């Protein structure tokens, strides 16, 4: 041992990250960037116990408004695929899955935030492709939704404020 003790929480986070990287549907470059990134954001719990991220003073990934999300799905073309802008902790993607069986892909603009989310615990997001790069998006798209004429973008709460130019 090199004389430096690792905290059990840090070791557990690293184990969660490695497990999630191995089993989730991630683009190749996304997997590399998340593994190399420094974790960003702070994991917080809202008063109701819901876990969220805070980054640069903005709460990211709070649950989406259910009525808005339901209306968006109802008003989207029937053959639409969905791109969720912002991973957060996956609340928006899970809520969207509860409303539609259409393909759903998650685009996370910050690999450091993805890393923080994947260190938080075992992820149940294995049904969703997750990408952090336009390259990975273009590589996964033909197998994901390439035969669809319509795509609906759903922004996870807080992401537009920090990543509007994305």
CSV table of C-alpha atoms in Angstrom, one decimal:
chain,number,residue,atom,x,y,z
A,1,UNK,CA,0.0,0.0,0.0
A,2,UNK,CA,1.3,3.5,-0.7
A,3,UNK,CA,0.3,4.9,2.7
A,4,UNK,CA,-2.8,6.6,1.3
A,5,UNK,CA,-6.1,5.3,2.5
A,6,UNK,CA,-9.1,5.6,0.2
A,7,UNK,CA,-12.5,6.4,1.7
A,8,UNK,CA,-15.0,3.5,1.5
A,9,UNK,CA,-17.4,5.9,-0.2
A,10,UNK,CA,-14.8,6.7,-2.9
A,11,UNK,CA,-14.1,3.1,-3.4
A,12,UNK,CA,-17.8,2.3,-3.7
A,13,UNK,CA,-18.3,5.1,-6.2
A,14,UNK,CA,-15.4,3.8,-8.3
A,15,UNK,CA,-16.9,0.3,-8.2
A,16,UNK,CA,-20.3,1.6,-9.2
A,17,UNK,CA,-18.7,3.6,-12.1
A,18,UNK,CA,-16.8,0.5,-13.4
A,19,UNK,CA,-19.9,-1.7,-13.2
A,20,UNK,CA,-22.1,0.9,-14.9
A,21,UNK,CA,-19.5,1.6,-17.7
A,22,UNK,CA,-19.3,-2.1,-18.4
A,23,UNK,CA,-23.0,-2.8,-18.6
A,24,UNK,CA,-24.7,0.3,-19.9
A,25,UNK,CA,-25.4,1.1,-23.5
A,26,UNK,CA,-22.7,3.8,-24.0
A,27,UNK,CA,-21.0,5.0,-27.2
A,28,UNK,CA,-17.3,4.1,-27.3
A,29,UNK,CA,-16.1,7.7,-27.1
A,30,UNK,CA,-18.6,8.5,-24.4
A,31,UNK,CA,-17.4,5.5,-22.3
A,32,UNK,CA,-13.8,6.8,-22.7
A,33,UNK,CA,-14.6,10.4,-21.9
A,34,UNK,CA,-16.7,9.5,-18.8
A,35,UNK,CA,-13.9,7.2,-17.5
A,36,UNK,CA,-11.3,9.9,-18.0
A,37,UNK,CA,-13.4,12.8,-16.7
A,38,UNK,CA,-13.3,14.3,-13.3
A,39,UNK,CA,-16.7,13.9,-11.6
A,40,UNK,CA,-18.6,17.2,-11.7
A,41,UNK,CA,-21.6,18.4,-9.7
A,42,UNK,CA,-22.8,17.6,-6.3
A,43,UNK,CA,-25.3,14.9,-5.4
A,44,UNK,CA,-28.1,16.3,-3.3
A,45,UNK,CA,-31.4,15.1,-2.0
A,46,UNK,CA,-34.6,17.2,-2.2
A,47,UNK,CA,-37.0,17.4,0.7
A,48,UNK,CA,-39.0,14.5,-0.7
A,49,UNK,CA,-35.8,12.3,-0.9
A,50,UNK,CA,-35.4,12.7,-4.7
A,51,UNK,CA,-31.7,12.7,-5.7
A,52,UNK,CA,-30.6,15.5,-8.0
A,53,UNK,CA,-27.3,17.1,-9.1
A,54,UNK,CA,-26.2,20.7,-8.5
A,55,UNK,CA,-23.6,22.1,-10.9
A,56,UNK,CA,-22.5,25.7,-11.1
A,57,UNK,CA,-25.4,26.8,-8.8
A,58,UNK,CA,-28.1,25.1,-11.0
A,59,UNK,CA,-30.1,22.0,-10.0
A,60,UNK,CA,-30.0,19.5,-12.8
A,61,UNK,CA,-32.2,16.5,-13.3
A,62,UNK,CA,-35.0,17.4,-11.0
A,63,UNK,CA,-38.1,15.4,-12.0
A,64,UNK,CA,-39.8,16.7,-15.1
A,65,UNK,CA,-43.3,18.1,-14.8
A,66,UNK,CA,-45.5,15.1,-15.4
A,67,UNK,CA,-48.3,17.0,-17.1
A,68,UNK,CA,-45.9,18.8,-19.5
A,69,UNK,CA,-44.2,15.5,-20.3
A,70,UNK,CA,-47.5,13.7,-20.9
A,71,UNK,CA,-48.7,16.5,-23.2
A,72,UNK,CA,-45.4,16.5,-25.1
A,73,UNK,CA,-45.7,12.8,-25.8
A,74,UNK,CA,-49.3,13.1,-26.8
A,75,UNK,CA,-48.5,15.9,-29.2
A,76,UNK,CA,-45.5,14.3,-30.7
A,77,UNK,CA,-45.8,12.4,-34.0
A,78,UNK,CA,-46.8,8.8,-33.5
A,79,UNK,CA,-43.6,7.5,-35.0
A,80,UNK,CA,-41.3,9.8,-33.1
A,81,UNK,CA,-38.1,8.8,-31.4
A,82,UNK,CA,-37.0,10.8,-28.3
A,83,UNK,CA,-33.7,12.4,-27.4
A,84,UNK,CA,-33.5,13.4,-23.8
A,85,UNK,CA,-31.0,16.3,-23.4
A,86,UNK,CA,-29.3,15.8,-20.1
A,87,UNK,CA,-28.8,12.7,-18.1
A,88,UNK,CA,-29.2,14.2,-14.7
A,89,UNK,CA,-29.8,11.1,-12.6
A,90,UNK,CA,-32.2,9.6,-15.2
A,91,UNK,CA,-35.5,10.8,-13.8
A,92,UNK,CA,-36.6,12.3,-17.1
A,93,UNK,CA,-35.7,9.2,-19.2
A,94,UNK,CA,-37.6,6.9,-16.7
A,95,UNK,CA,-40.7,9.2,-16.7
A,96,UNK,CA,-40.6,9.3,-20.5
A,97,UNK,CA,-40.3,5.5,-20.7
A,98,UNK,CA,-43.4,5.2,-18.5
A,99,UNK,CA,-45.4,7.2,-21.2
A,100,UNK,CA,-44.1,5.6,-24.4
A,101,UNK,CA,-42.4,2.6,-25.9
A,102,UNK,CA,-40.7,4.7,-28.6
A,103,UNK,CA,-36.9,4.7,-28.7
A,104,UNK,CA,-35.3,7.0,-26.2
A,105,UNK,CA,-31.7,8.1,-26.3
A,106,UNK,CA,-30.0,10.3,-23.7
A,107,UNK,CA,-27.5,13.0,-24.7
A,108,UNK,CA,-25.4,14.2,-21.8
A,109,UNK,CA,-23.3,17.3,-22.8
A,110,UNK,CA,-20.9,16.9,-19.8
A,111,UNK,CA,-18.9,13.7,-19.3
A,112,UNK,CA,-18.1,14.8,-15.8
A,113,UNK,CA,-21.8,15.0,-14.9
A,114,UNK,CA,-22.3,11.6,-16.4
A,115,UNK,CA,-19.4,10.3,-14.3
A,116,UNK,CA,-21.0,11.7,-11.1
A,117,UNK,CA,-24.3,10.0,-12.0
A,118,UNK,CA,-22.7,6.7,-12.7
A,119,UNK,CA,-20.7,6.8,-9.5
A,120,UNK,CA,-23.9,7.4,-7.5
A,121,UNK,CA,-25.0,3.8,-7.5
A,122,UNK,CA,-26.1,0.9,-9.7
A,123,UNK,CA,-27.9,2.4,-12.8
A,124,UNK,CA,-31.2,1.1,-14.1
A,125,UNK,CA,-30.7,3.0,-17.4
A,126,UNK,CA,-29.5,0.0,-19.5
A,127,UNK,CA,-32.4,0.3,-22.0
A,128,UNK,CA,-31.3,3.8,-23.0
A,129,UNK,CA,-28.3,4.6,-25.2
A,130,UNK,CA,-26.3,7.3,-23.5
A,131,UNK,CA,-23.9,9.6,-25.5
A,132,UNK,CA,-21.7,12.6,-24.7
A,133,UNK,CA,-20.4,13.2,-28.2
A,134,UNK,CA,-22.0,14.0,-31.6
A,135,UNK,CA,-19.8,11.2,-33.0
A,136,UNK,CA,-21.3,8.6,-30.8
A,137,UNK,CA,-24.8,10.0,-31.6
A,138,UNK,CA,-24.1,9.6,-35.3
A,139,UNK,CA,-22.7,6.1,-34.7
A,140,UNK,CA,-25.6,4.8,-32.6
A,141,UNK,CA,-28.4,6.6,-34.5
A,142,UNK,CA,-28.9,4.1,-37.3
A,143,UNK,CA,-29.5,1.3,-34.9
A,144,UNK,CA,-31.5,3.4,-32.5
A,145,UNK,CA,-33.9,5.6,-34.6
A,146,UNK,CA,-32.5,5.9,-38.0
A,147,UNK,CA,-35.6,4.7,-39.7
A,148,UNK,CA,-37.8,7.3,-38.1
A,149,UNK,CA,-38.8,10.5,-39.7
A,150,UNK,CA,-39.5,12.4,-36.4
A,151,UNK,CA,-37.5,13.1,-33.3
A,152,UNK,CA,-38.7,14.9,-30.2
A,153,UNK,CA,-36.2,16.6,-28.0
A,154,UNK,CA,-37.0,16.6,-24.3
A,155,UNK,CA,-34.8,18.8,-22.1
A,156,UNK,CA,-34.1,17.5,-18.6
A,157,UNK,CA,-34.8,20.3,-16.0
A,158,UNK,CA,-31.8,22.7,-15.5
A,159,UNK,CA,-29.8,21.7,-18.6
A,160,UNK,CA,-31.0,24.4,-20.9
A,161,UNK,CA,-29.8,27.1,-18.4
A,162,UNK,CA,-26.2,25.7,-18.4
A,163,UNK,CA,-25.9,24.1,-21.8
A,164,UNK,CA,-28.3,26.1,-24.1
A,165,UNK,CA,-25.7,26.4,-26.8
A,166,UNK,CA,-25.5,22.6,-27.1
